Short mmCIF file of C-alpha atoms in Angstrom, two decimals:
data_model
loop_
_atom_site.label_atom_id
_atom_site.label_comp_id
_atom_site.label_asym_id
_atom_site.label_seq_id
_atom_site.Cartn_x
_atom_site.Cartn_y
_atom_site.Cartn_z
CA ALA G 103 33.11 -47.38 -52.07
CA LYS G 104 31.57 -50.46 -50.50
CA ILE G 105 28.94 -50.57 -53.25
CA ASN G 106 31.56 -50.24 -55.99
CA GLU G 107 33.70 -52.92 -54.40
CA THR G 108 30.73 -55.27 -54.25
CA PHE G 109 29.55 -54.71 -57.78
CA ASN G 110 33.11 -55.03 -59.15
CA LYS G 111 33.09 -58.63 -58.00
CA PRO G 112 31.95 -61.26 -60.52
CA LEU G 113 28.33 -62.31 -60.24
CA MET G 114 29.10 -65.88 -61.24
CA SER G 115 32.13 -68.09 -61.21
CA PHE G 116 32.62 -71.38 -63.17
CA TYR G 117 35.17 -74.12 -63.01
CA TYR G 118 35.71 -77.30 -65.02
CA SER G 119 34.71 -80.53 -63.31
CA SER G 120 36.72 -83.47 -64.64
CA ASP G 121 34.32 -85.78 -62.87
CA GLU G 122 31.37 -84.36 -64.72
CA ASN G 123 33.41 -83.41 -67.74
CA LYS G 124 31.77 -79.98 -67.90
CA MET G 125 31.81 -76.38 -66.59
CA VAL G 126 30.14 -76.06 -63.15
CA SER G 127 28.99 -72.83 -61.43
CA ASP G 128 30.52 -71.90 -58.09
CA ASP G 129 27.44 -71.53 -55.81
CA ASP G 130 29.46 -70.23 -52.87
CA ILE G 131 30.39 -67.08 -54.76
CA LEU G 132 26.77 -66.54 -55.82
CA GLN G 133 25.45 -66.85 -52.27
CA SER G 134 28.15 -64.53 -50.95
CA MET G 135 27.22 -61.97 -53.60
CA LYS G 136 23.53 -62.17 -52.63
CA LYS G 137 24.34 -61.65 -48.94
CA GLU G 138 26.41 -58.57 -49.70
CA GLN G 139 23.61 -57.15 -51.83
CA THR G 140 21.13 -57.69 -49.00
CA VAL G 141 23.41 -55.90 -46.56
CA LEU G 142 23.84 -53.00 -48.97
CA GLN G 143 20.08 -52.70 -49.48
CA GLN G 144 19.53 -52.62 -45.68
CA GLN G 145 22.19 -49.98 -45.25
CA ALA G 146 20.65 -47.84 -47.98
CA PHE G 147 17.24 -48.11 -46.32
CA GLU G 148 18.67 -47.13 -42.96
CA GLU G 149 20.53 -44.18 -44.50
CA LYS G 150 17.32 -43.00 -46.13
CA ASN G 151 15.36 -43.24 -42.85
CA LYS G 152 18.19 -41.57 -41.00
CA GLY G 153 18.09 -38.64 -43.39
CA ALA G 154 14.31 -38.30 -42.97
CA ALA G 155 14.62 -38.36 -39.16
CA ALA G 156 17.37 -35.76 -39.30
CA ALA G 157 15.23 -33.55 -41.54
CA GLU G 158 12.27 -33.91 -39.17
CA LYS G 159 14.49 -33.10 -36.19
CA GLU G 160 15.87 -30.04 -37.97
CA ALA G 161 12.35 -28.88 -38.83
CA LYS G 162 11.19 -29.23 -35.22
CA TYR G 163 14.28 -27.37 -34.04
CA ALA G 164 13.76 -24.55 -36.55
CA THR G 165 10.08 -24.27 -35.54
CA ALA G 166 11.00 -24.00 -31.84
CA ILE G 167 13.67 -21.38 -32.59
CA SER G 168 11.25 -19.36 -34.73
CA LYS G 169 8.63 -19.51 -32.00
CA GLY G 170 11.20 -18.36 -29.43
CA ASP G 171 12.43 -15.50 -31.60
CA GLN G 172 8.90 -14.25 -32.23
CA ALA G 173 8.03 -14.43 -28.52
CA LEU G 174 11.24 -12.61 -27.61
CA ALA G 175 10.51 -9.87 -30.15
CA SER G 176 7.07 -9.34 -28.57
CA GLN G 177 8.66 -9.37 -25.08
CA ASN G 178 6.75 -12.49 -24.08
CA TYR G 179 9.70 -13.81 -22.14
CA LYS G 180 8.04 -16.86 -20.61
CA ALA G 181 6.88 -18.15 -23.99
CA ALA G 182 10.31 -17.39 -25.46
CA LYS G 183 12.10 -19.35 -22.71
CA ASP G 184 9.72 -22.28 -23.15
CA ALA G 185 10.41 -22.31 -26.90
CA TYR G 186 14.20 -22.09 -26.55
CA ASN G 187 14.19 -24.84 -23.94
CA GLU G 188 12.11 -26.93 -26.34
CA ALA G 189 14.76 -26.34 -29.01
CA LEU G 190 17.45 -27.53 -26.60
CA THR G 191 15.58 -30.75 -25.95
CA ILE G 192 15.80 -31.35 -29.69
CA LYS G 193 19.42 -30.25 -30.18
CA SER G 194 21.04 -29.94 -26.78
CA SER G 195 24.45 -28.81 -28.01
CA GLU G 196 23.24 -25.79 -29.97
CA ALA G 197 24.65 -22.49 -28.69
CA TYR G 198 21.97 -20.20 -30.12
CA PRO G 199 19.07 -21.17 -27.81
CA LYS G 200 21.46 -21.22 -24.84
CA ASN G 201 22.59 -17.68 -25.60
CA LYS G 202 19.00 -16.55 -26.06
CA LEU G 203 18.04 -17.99 -22.68
CA LEU G 204 20.92 -16.07 -21.07
CA GLU G 205 19.78 -12.91 -22.89
CA ILE G 206 16.22 -13.36 -21.60
CA ASP G 207 17.40 -13.94 -18.03
CA LYS G 208 19.43 -10.73 -18.22
CA ILE G 209 16.43 -8.77 -19.57
CA ILE G 210 14.16 -10.16 -16.85
CA ALA G 211 16.71 -9.26 -14.16
CA GLU G 212 17.11 -5.73 -15.55
CA ASN G 213 13.35 -5.25 -15.76
CA ALA G 214 12.96 -6.49 -12.19
CA GLU G 215 15.59 -3.99 -11.02
CA LYS G 216 13.87 -1.18 -12.94
CA GLU G 217 10.52 -2.13 -11.44
CA LYS G 218 12.06 -2.23 -7.97
CA LEU G 219 13.60 1.24 -8.41
CA ALA G 220 10.32 2.61 -9.80
CA LYS G 221 8.41 1.25 -6.81
CA GLU G 222 10.98 2.70 -4.41
CA LYS G 223 10.70 6.08 -6.11
CA GLU G 224 6.90 5.94 -5.98
CA LEU G 225 7.04 5.05 -2.29
CA ASN G 226 9.52 7.85 -1.54
CA ASP G 227 7.45 10.38 -3.48
CA LYS G 228 4.29 9.43 -1.58
CA TYR G 229 6.13 9.48 1.76
CA ASN G 230 7.72 12.89 1.10
CA ALA G 231 4.39 14.32 -0.04
CA ALA G 232 2.71 13.09 3.14
CA ILE G 233 5.49 14.54 5.31
CA GLN G 234 5.33 17.91 3.54
CA LYS G 235 1.55 18.03 3.91
CA ALA G 236 1.81 17.12 7.59
CA ASP G 237 4.56 19.64 8.36
CA LYS G 238 2.61 22.40 6.63
CA ALA G 239 -0.58 21.52 8.52
CA LEU G 240 1.28 21.37 11.84
CA ALA G 241 2.82 24.79 11.23
CA ALA G 242 -0.68 26.13 10.49
CA LYS G 243 -1.96 24.47 13.71
CA ASP G 244 -4.28 22.24 11.67
CA PHE G 245 -3.55 19.35 14.00
CA THR G 246 -6.22 16.99 12.67
CA THR G 247 -4.83 17.17 9.12
CA ALA G 248 -1.28 16.89 10.46
CA LYS G 249 -2.17 13.73 12.39
CA ALA G 250 -3.76 12.13 9.34
CA ALA G 251 -0.78 12.97 7.12
CA TYR G 252 1.85 11.71 9.60
CA THR G 253 -0.18 8.51 10.01
CA GLU G 254 -0.23 8.12 6.23
CA ALA G 255 3.54 8.57 6.14
CA LEU G 256 3.93 5.82 8.75
CA THR G 257 1.78 3.42 6.74
CA LEU G 258 4.24 3.95 3.88
CA LYS G 259 7.42 3.72 5.98
CA SER G 260 6.61 2.26 9.39
CA ASN G 261 10.21 2.33 10.65
CA GLU G 262 10.78 6.05 10.14
CA GLN G 263 11.25 7.91 13.44
CA TYR G 264 10.45 11.43 12.20
CA PRO G 265 6.71 10.90 11.54
CA LYS G 266 6.42 9.01 14.84
CA ASP G 267 7.85 11.98 16.77
CA LYS G 268 5.80 14.52 14.83
CA LEU G 269 2.62 12.46 15.22
CA ALA G 270 3.10 12.47 18.99
CA GLU G 271 3.69 16.22 18.84
CA ALA G 272 0.55 16.77 16.76
CA GLU G 273 -1.54 14.58 19.07
CA LYS G 274 -0.36 16.51 22.14
CA ALA G 275 -0.98 19.84 20.39
CA LEU G 276 -4.45 18.69 19.35
CA ALA G 277 -5.24 17.53 22.90
CA ASP G 278 -4.02 20.86 24.31
CA ALA G 279 -6.03 22.79 21.72
CA ASN G 280 -9.16 20.79 22.48
CA ALA G 281 -8.65 21.30 26.19
CA ALA G 282 -8.21 25.04 25.63
CA LYS G 283 -11.38 25.14 23.52
CA GLU G 284 -13.31 23.25 26.17
CA LYS G 285 -11.99 25.58 28.84
CA GLU G 286 -12.86 28.63 26.75
CA ALA G 287 -16.33 27.23 26.08
CA ALA G 288 -16.81 26.55 29.79
CA GLU G 289 -15.65 30.07 30.66
CA LYS G 290 -18.04 31.54 28.10
CA ALA G 291 -20.89 29.46 29.45
CA LYS G 292 -19.97 30.48 32.98
CA GLU G 293 -19.81 34.14 31.99
CA ALA G 294 -23.15 33.91 30.19
CA LYS G 295 -24.75 32.24 33.19
CA TYR G 296 -23.28 34.86 35.52
CA LYS G 297 -24.45 37.77 33.36
CA ALA G 298 -27.91 36.23 33.02
CA ALA G 299 -28.18 35.93 36.82
CA ILE G 300 -26.96 39.55 37.29
CA ALA G 301 -29.44 40.80 34.68
CA LYS G 302 -32.19 38.89 36.40
CA GLY G 303 -31.17 40.34 39.78
CA ASP G 304 -30.94 43.88 38.42
CA ALA G 305 -34.37 43.55 36.85
CA ALA G 306 -35.81 42.30 40.12
CA MET G 307 -34.21 45.21 41.98
CA ALA G 308 -35.73 47.64 39.51
CA ALA G 309 -39.09 45.98 40.06
CA LYS G 310 -38.52 46.19 43.84
CA THR G 311 -38.93 42.39 44.16
CA TYR G 312 -36.04 42.13 46.53
CA ALA G 313 -36.42 38.47 47.49
CA ALA G 314 -36.19 37.52 43.80
CA ALA G 315 -33.26 39.89 43.40
CA LYS G 316 -31.39 38.22 46.25
CA THR G 317 -32.06 34.79 44.74
CA ALA G 318 -30.67 35.92 41.38
CA TYR G 319 -27.61 37.54 42.89
CA ASN G 320 -26.95 34.40 44.91
CA GLU G 321 -27.10 32.44 41.65
CA ALA G 322 -24.50 34.80 40.27
CA LEU G 323 -22.29 34.25 43.34
CA ALA G 324 -22.63 30.48 42.93
CA VAL G 325 -21.16 30.92 39.46
CA LYS G 326 -18.49 33.44 40.51
CA PRO G 327 -18.09 33.30 44.27
CA GLY G 328 -15.49 36.06 44.48
CA GLU G 329 -17.40 38.78 42.61
CA GLN G 330 -18.11 41.93 44.66
CA TYR G 331 -21.03 43.31 42.66
CA PRO G 332 -23.59 40.60 43.52
CA GLN G 333 -22.50 40.74 47.17
CA ASP G 334 -23.15 44.48 47.29
CA LYS G 335 -26.47 44.06 45.52
CA ILE G 336 -27.55 41.34 47.95
CA ALA G 337 -26.81 43.66 50.88
CA GLU G 338 -28.74 46.44 49.16
CA ALA G 339 -31.68 44.14 48.47
CA GLU G 340 -31.73 42.97 52.08
CA LYS G 341 -31.93 46.62 53.28
CA TYR G 342 -34.84 47.42 51.02
CA ASP G 343 -36.51 44.13 51.84
CA ILE G 344 -36.46 45.01 55.58
CA ILE G 345 -37.82 48.47 54.90
CA MET G 346 -40.62 47.05 52.81
CA GLN G 347 -41.51 44.55 55.51
CA GLU G 348 -41.63 47.18 58.40
CA PRO G 349 -45.06 48.90 58.50
CA PRO G 350 -44.96 52.73 58.66
CA VAL G 351 -46.31 54.63 61.69
CA PHE G 352 -48.54 57.65 61.14
CA VAL G 353 -47.94 60.48 63.67
CA SER G 354 -49.70 63.86 63.47
CA GLY G 355 -50.55 63.39 59.78
CA ARG G 356 -47.09 62.27 58.69
CA VAL G 357 -45.25 58.95 58.27
CA ASP G 358 -42.99 58.22 61.17
CA ILE G 359 -39.97 55.92 60.53
CA THR G 360 -39.33 53.30 63.14
CA GLU G 361 -36.08 52.96 64.94
CA LYS G 362 -35.42 49.61 63.17
CA VAL G 363 -35.69 51.19 59.73
CA ILE G 364 -33.33 53.96 60.74
CA ARG G 365 -30.79 51.37 61.87
CA VAL G 366 -31.09 49.58 58.50
CA LEU G 367 -30.60 52.80 56.58
CA ASN G 368 -27.59 53.61 58.75
CA GLY G 369 -25.97 50.26 57.99
CA GLY G 370 -27.22 48.57 61.13
CA LYS G 371 -25.99 51.22 63.57
#
């Protein structure tokens, strides 16, 4: 409209000068027309540049949106957010990249919740498996395995009271079992030592080495002080030892037994 208005104006204007007796051009109109043309040319140039800048801006925006959409489709959420934020720096009022950013934030939050639940389930499964293993081992009196499994359960859930209580129970049971084994082993060793001493004493008695027999039976009594058998055998060995030490007396072609030997054989009477 401005262009049409300008070009509808006359390019030249003349008037008759009585002083000069001729037609004279009106320079003011010509200069005004030139100024308006200059302004119009400048405005056209600016409009052209403005259109190019807008096209460049639109292209950058479209590129950022495309990049964001592709990243979102491949579930590369960080790259997608970066691209949509880039688009908003170009066209801050656009709703599309804003909505896409909200969509991504929702997806990330949902994925985080899913991951959290999956980790909780994995933890619970491992904890329950450890508890079941421990309970089974404890029932079977496999206290070492039970201890290890309850300890594993506590590493997974350190605040749980059940594995703490059962671990203490397993440790006590293991200590009692070890003590019982040690006691049994000691009793077996004691019994073996006692029997060895008795066998040694019996062998010495059979060989009529009474001093050695007494030593062996005394060893047996040192192991089991209350046993009657070695006491009886010591008394028996002492009797025979006295008899062996008392020299016989020959009277009228026969062996005469001394009064001392008779007393020994009569139990000291």
